[in-house]
Amino acid sequence: MKGTKVSVIGLGAMGSALAKAFISKGAHVTVWNRNTEKVQAMVAKGATAAASAEDAIAASSLTVICVSDYKTADKILKNKAVENTLSGRTLVQLSTGTPKESREAAAWAQQHGAVLLNGDILAWPRQVGTDAATITFSGNEKAYNTHATTLKLLGSTSFLGEEPGQSSVLFAAVLAYLAGSWIGFVHGALIAENEGFPPEKFGELIHSVSPMLAEESKHMGRVIDQNKFSDPESTVDTTGHDLHLLVQHSREAGISSELPEFAASLFQRAIDAGYGKEEHAAIIKVLRKVS
Ligand SMILES: NC(=O)c1ccc[n+]([C@@H]2O[C@H](COP(=O)([O-])OP(=O)(O)OC[C@H]3O[C@@H](n4cnc5c(N)ncnc54)[C@H](OP(=O)(O)O)[C@@H]3O)[C@@H](O)[C@H]2O)c1
């Protein structure tokens, strides 16, 4: 990729990984970050330092932004100096934001003659630059196609559609899934360590059953899409009962019962609403109704 020019704004854990991936694949990378020590570290790896965000944007037709969130990006981008530089440029916003923020950012860029693609990284920084990093994009398809070869240097990319918020929608859904699994894992580790069972072995067990868990996700998505909850292998009734036992276990063990109580109350609401004979995914029906 010699000759490819790309700028990176934001050199935190993820922004630095993005810049390093571009550099290692031969691109000419211009960087800007608030904290200049991180800029110097990237210059030592072969990047060129920009004196300001507008200078970074002016240096390349494609600029990737990866800071804490869209509000932080707004502090950097929404000023006359940057707005006067934007015409004809493509910005790729890889900071995490809500779908509404992504739509507003795309409209702001358009007002200033630029295109803003919204992207989300489903990976850890160490995976960036390899196929293990999945990166999703939404927004202007022509701009995506123009820069697809450069963006693929970061990982395994996919374009979700022209609606700018799509990528943020998917990222929010994935984050919701991860939040549940992180908290669930930690409660499991708490149970294990409290009884002298090594959490590492618990982690290995979850790893060994992960293909089954992955299948379950696919199955639940299909069931919800097709609104077909009536063919359960395990019912909301059965698991609701198990979750009450998990609350009992936590209290007997003297450990936090916050997660079991939350899970048991959610399943109980579904049972009370008449979904006890249906499969687990049916709890979405009580979550859809926000009182
Ligand atoms: N790390 C991950 O595993 C991961 C995975 C997927 C997605 N992401 C997303 O990637 C984005 C960056 O995450 P990260 O892990 O790189 O975070 P981080 O290490 O905390 O870096 C934050 C970045 O934002 C900049 N920043 C914060 N406040 C600022 C301000 N007021 N003005 C100017 N710059 C400011 C920081 O600049 P300074 O260096 O000057 O403080 C730094 O470049 C987030 O949206 C995150 O959700 C991260």
Coordinates of C-alpha atoms in Angstrom, one line a residue, residues 1-283:
M1 CA 0.0 0.0 0.0
K2 CA 2.9 2.4 -0.7
G3 CA 1.6 5.8 -1.8
T4 CA -1.6 5.5 0.2
K5 CA -2.1 8.6 2.4
V6 CA -4.3 8.4 5.5
S7 CA -4.6 10.6 8.6
V8 CA -5.5 9.4 12.1
I9 CA -6.9 11.7 14.7
G10 CA -6.9 10.2 18.2
L11 CA -4.0 8.0 19.5
G12 CA -5.5 6.3 22.5
A13 CA -5.3 2.5 22.8
M14 CA -7.5 2.0 19.7
G15 CA -6.3 5.0 17.6
S16 CA -2.7 4.0 18.1
A17 CA -3.5 0.5 17.0
L18 CA -5.2 1.9 13.8
A19 CA -2.2 4.1 13.1
K20 CA 0.3 1.3 13.6
A21 CA -1.7 -1.0 11.3
F22 CA -1.6 1.6 8.5
I23 CA 2.1 2.2 9.1
S24 CA 3.0 -1.5 9.1
K25 CA 1.2 -1.9 5.8
G26 CA 3.2 0.8 4.1
A27 CA 0.7 3.7 4.2
H28 CA 1.9 7.3 4.7
V29 CA 0.2 8.2 8.0
T30 CA -0.3 11.7 9.4
V31 CA -1.4 11.8 13.0
W32 CA -2.8 14.3 15.5
N33 CA -3.6 13.7 19.2
R34 CA -4.3 16.1 22.1
N35 CA -1.5 14.5 24.2
T36 CA 1.6 15.1 22.1
E37 CA 3.7 12.3 23.8
K38 CA 1.5 9.8 21.9
V39 CA 2.1 11.7 18.7
Q40 CA 5.9 11.4 19.3
A41 CA 5.6 7.7 19.9
M42 CA 3.8 7.2 16.6
V43 CA 6.4 9.5 14.8
A44 CA 9.0 7.1 16.1
K45 CA 7.2 4.3 14.3
G46 CA 7.1 6.2 11.0
A47 CA 4.1 8.6 11.2
T48 CA 4.2 12.3 10.3
A49 CA 3.0 14.7 13.0
A50 CA 0.3 17.3 12.2
A51 CA 0.3 20.5 14.3
S52 CA -3.5 20.5 14.5
A53 CA -6.6 18.5 13.6
E54 CA -7.2 20.6 10.5
D55 CA -3.6 20.1 9.3
A56 CA -4.1 16.3 9.7
I57 CA -7.4 16.4 7.7
A58 CA -5.7 18.6 5.0
A59 CA -2.8 16.1 4.7
S60 CA -4.9 13.2 3.3
S61 CA -8.2 12.7 1.4
L62 CA -9.1 10.1 4.1
T63 CA -9.0 10.8 7.8
V64 CA -9.9 8.2 10.5
I65 CA -11.0 9.6 13.8
C66 CA -10.9 7.4 17.0
V67 CA -11.4 9.3 20.3
S68 CA -13.5 8.5 23.4
D69 CA -16.9 9.3 21.8
Y70 CA -18.7 11.6 19.4
K71 CA -18.9 14.4 22.0
T72 CA -15.1 14.4 22.2
A73 CA -14.9 14.3 18.4
D74 CA -17.2 17.3 18.2
K75 CA -14.9 19.3 20.5
I76 CA -12.0 18.6 18.0
L77 CA -14.0 19.0 14.8
K78 CA -16.7 21.5 15.2
N79 CA -14.8 24.7 14.7
K80 CA -14.1 27.1 11.7
A81 CA -10.6 25.9 11.1
V82 CA -11.6 22.3 10.6
E83 CA -14.8 23.1 8.8
N84 CA -12.9 25.2 6.3
T85 CA -10.7 22.2 5.5
L86 CA -13.4 19.6 5.0
S87 CA -14.5 20.2 1.4
G88 CA -13.9 17.1 -0.7
R89 CA -12.6 15.0 2.2
T90 CA -13.8 11.7 3.7
L91 CA -13.9 11.3 7.4
V92 CA -14.3 7.9 9.0
Q93 CA -15.6 8.1 12.4
L94 CA -14.5 5.1 14.4
S95 CA -15.3 6.6 17.8
T96 CA -18.3 4.9 19.5
G97 CA -21.5 6.8 19.3
T98 CA -25.3 6.4 19.2
P99 CA -27.2 6.0 15.9
K100 CA -28.6 9.5 16.4
E101 CA -25.1 11.0 16.9
S102 CA -23.9 9.1 13.7
R103 CA -26.8 10.5 11.6
E104 CA -26.1 14.1 12.9
A105 CA -22.4 13.8 12.3
A106 CA -23.0 12.6 8.7
A107 CA -25.3 15.6 8.1
W108 CA -22.8 18.0 9.6
A109 CA -20.0 16.7 7.3
Q110 CA -22.3 17.0 4.3
Q111 CA -23.1 20.7 5.2
H112 CA -19.3 21.3 4.9
G113 CA -18.8 19.5 1.6
A114 CA -17.3 16.3 3.1
V115 CA -18.5 12.7 3.6
L116 CA -18.5 11.1 7.0
L117 CA -18.7 7.3 7.2
N118 CA -19.6 5.8 10.5
G119 CA -17.6 2.8 11.5
D120 CA -17.5 0.5 14.5
I121 CA -14.7 -1.8 15.6
L122 CA -15.7 -5.2 17.0
A123 CA -12.2 -6.1 18.2
W124 CA -9.5 -5.4 20.7
P125 CA -6.6 -3.1 19.7
R126 CA -4.2 -6.1 19.5
Q127 CA -6.4 -7.6 16.7
V128 CA -6.4 -4.5 14.6
G129 CA -4.6 -5.0 11.3
T130 CA -5.6 -8.7 11.2
D131 CA -8.7 -10.6 10.0
A132 CA -9.7 -11.1 13.6
A133 CA -10.8 -7.4 13.7
T134 CA -14.3 -7.0 12.3
I135 CA -15.1 -3.4 11.4
T136 CA -18.5 -2.4 10.2
F137 CA -19.3 0.7 8.2
S138 CA -22.5 2.6 7.1
G139 CA -23.1 5.8 5.2
N140 CA -22.1 7.0 1.7
E141 CA -21.4 3.8 -0.3
K142 CA -19.4 5.6 -3.0
A143 CA -17.0 7.0 -0.4
Y144 CA -16.8 3.5 1.2
N145 CA -15.9 1.9 -2.1
T146 CA -13.3 4.6 -2.9
H147 CA -11.5 4.0 0.3
A148 CA -12.3 0.3 0.8
T149 CA -8.8 -0.9 0.0
T150 CA -7.3 1.4 2.6
L151 CA -9.9 0.5 5.2
K152 CA -9.3 -3.2 4.7
L153 CA -5.7 -2.7 6.0
L154 CA -7.4 -2.4 9.5
G155 CA -9.2 -5.8 9.4
S156 CA -12.1 -7.6 8.0
T157 CA -14.5 -4.9 6.9
S158 CA -18.2 -4.9 5.9
F159 CA -20.5 -2.3 4.6
L160 CA -24.0 -2.4 6.2
G161 CA -25.8 0.2 4.1
E162 CA -26.3 3.9 3.3
E163 CA -28.3 4.8 6.4
P164 CA -25.5 6.4 8.5
G165 CA -26.7 5.1 11.9
Q166 CA -26.7 1.4 10.9
S167 CA -23.2 0.6 12.1
S168 CA -23.9 2.2 15.5
V169 CA -27.1 0.2 15.8
L170 CA -25.2 -3.0 15.3
F171 CA -22.4 -2.0 17.7
A172 CA -25.0 -1.0 20.4
A173 CA -26.6 -4.4 20.0
V174 CA -23.2 -6.2 20.3
L175 CA -22.3 -4.1 23.3
A176 CA -25.6 -5.1 25.0
Y177 CA -24.8 -8.8 24.3
L178 CA -21.2 -8.3 25.7
A179 CA -22.4 -6.5 28.8
G180 CA -24.7 -9.4 29.7
S181 CA -22.0 -12.0 29.0
W182 CA -19.3 -10.0 31.0
I183 CA -21.5 -9.6 34.0
G184 CA -22.7 -13.2 33.8
F185 CA -19.2 -14.5 33.6
V186 CA -18.1 -12.5 36.6
H187 CA -21.0 -13.8 38.7
G188 CA -20.1 -17.3 37.6
A189 CA -16.5 -16.6 38.6
L190 CA -17.7 -15.3 42.0
I191 CA -19.6 -18.5 42.6
A192 CA -16.6 -20.6 41.6
E193 CA -14.0 -18.7 43.7
N194 CA -16.3 -18.7 46.7
E195 CA -16.3 -22.5 46.7
G196 CA -12.6 -22.8 45.9
F197 CA -13.1 -23.7 42.2
P198 CA -10.6 -21.9 40.1
P199 CA -12.3 -19.2 37.9
E200 CA -9.7 -20.1 35.2
K201 CA -11.2 -23.6 34.9
F202 CA -14.7 -22.0 34.7
G203 CA -13.4 -19.8 31.8
E204 CA -12.0 -22.9 30.1
L205 CA -15.4 -24.6 30.4
I206 CA -17.2 -21.6 28.9
H207 CA -14.6 -21.6 26.1
S208 CA -15.3 -25.3 25.4
V209 CA -19.1 -24.8 25.1
S210 CA -18.8 -21.5 23.1
P211 CA -19.8 -23.1 19.8
M212 CA -23.1 -24.1 21.4
L213 CA -23.5 -20.6 22.8
A214 CA -22.8 -19.2 19.3
E215 CA -25.5 -21.4 17.8
E216 CA -27.9 -20.3 20.5
S217 CA -27.4 -16.6 19.5
K218 CA -28.2 -17.5 15.9
H219 CA -31.2 -19.5 16.9
M220 CA -32.6 -16.7 19.2
G221 CA -32.2 -14.1 16.4
R222 CA -34.2 -16.3 14.0
V223 CA -36.9 -17.0 16.6
I224 CA -37.4 -13.3 17.3
D225 CA -37.4 -12.4 13.6
Q226 CA -40.0 -15.0 12.8
N227 CA -42.0 -14.3 16.0
K228 CA -42.0 -18.1 16.6
F229 CA -41.4 -18.9 20.3
S230 CA -43.6 -21.9 20.5
D231 CA -41.1 -24.8 20.0
P232 CA -38.9 -24.6 23.1
E233 CA -36.3 -27.1 24.2
S234 CA -36.3 -25.3 27.6
T235 CA -39.2 -23.0 28.6
V236 CA -39.3 -19.6 30.4
D237 CA -41.0 -21.5 33.2
T238 CA -38.1 -24.0 33.7
T239 CA -35.4 -21.4 33.5
G240 CA -37.4 -18.9 35.6
H241 CA -37.5 -21.6 38.3
D242 CA -33.7 -22.2 38.0
L243 CA -33.0 -18.5 38.4
H244 CA -35.0 -18.4 41.6
L245 CA -32.7 -21.2 42.8
L246 CA -29.7 -19.1 41.7
V247 CA -30.9 -16.3 43.9
Q248 CA -31.3 -18.8 46.8
H249 CA -27.8 -20.1 46.1
S250 CA -26.3 -16.6 46.2
R251 CA -27.9 -15.8 49.5
E252 CA -26.8 -19.1 51.0
A253 CA -23.3 -18.5 49.8
G254 CA -23.2 -14.9 51.1
I255 CA -22.3 -13.5 47.7
S256 CA -24.0 -10.7 45.7
S257 CA -27.4 -11.7 44.4
E258 CA -27.9 -8.6 42.2
L259 CA -27.5 -10.4 38.9
P260 CA -29.6 -13.5 39.8
E261 CA -32.4 -11.2 41.3
F262 CA -32.5 -9.1 38.1
A263 CA -32.6 -12.2 35.8
A264 CA -35.2 -14.0 38.0
S265 CA -37.4 -10.9 38.0
L266 CA -37.2 -10.5 34.3
F267 CA -38.2 -14.2 33.7
Q268 CA -40.9 -13.9 36.3
R269 CA -42.4 -10.9 34.5
A270 CA -42.5 -13.1 31.3
I271 CA -44.1 -15.9 33.2
D272 CA -46.7 -13.5 34.8
A273 CA -47.4 -12.2 31.3
G274 CA -48.3 -15.7 30.1
Y275 CA -45.1 -16.7 28.2
G276 CA -44.0 -19.4 30.6
K277 CA -44.5 -22.2 28.0
E278 CA -42.5 -20.4 25.4
E279 CA -38.7 -20.4 24.8
H280 CA -36.2 -18.0 26.5
A281 CA -36.2 -15.4 23.7
A282 CA -39.9 -14.7 24.5
I283 CA -38.7 -12.4 27.4

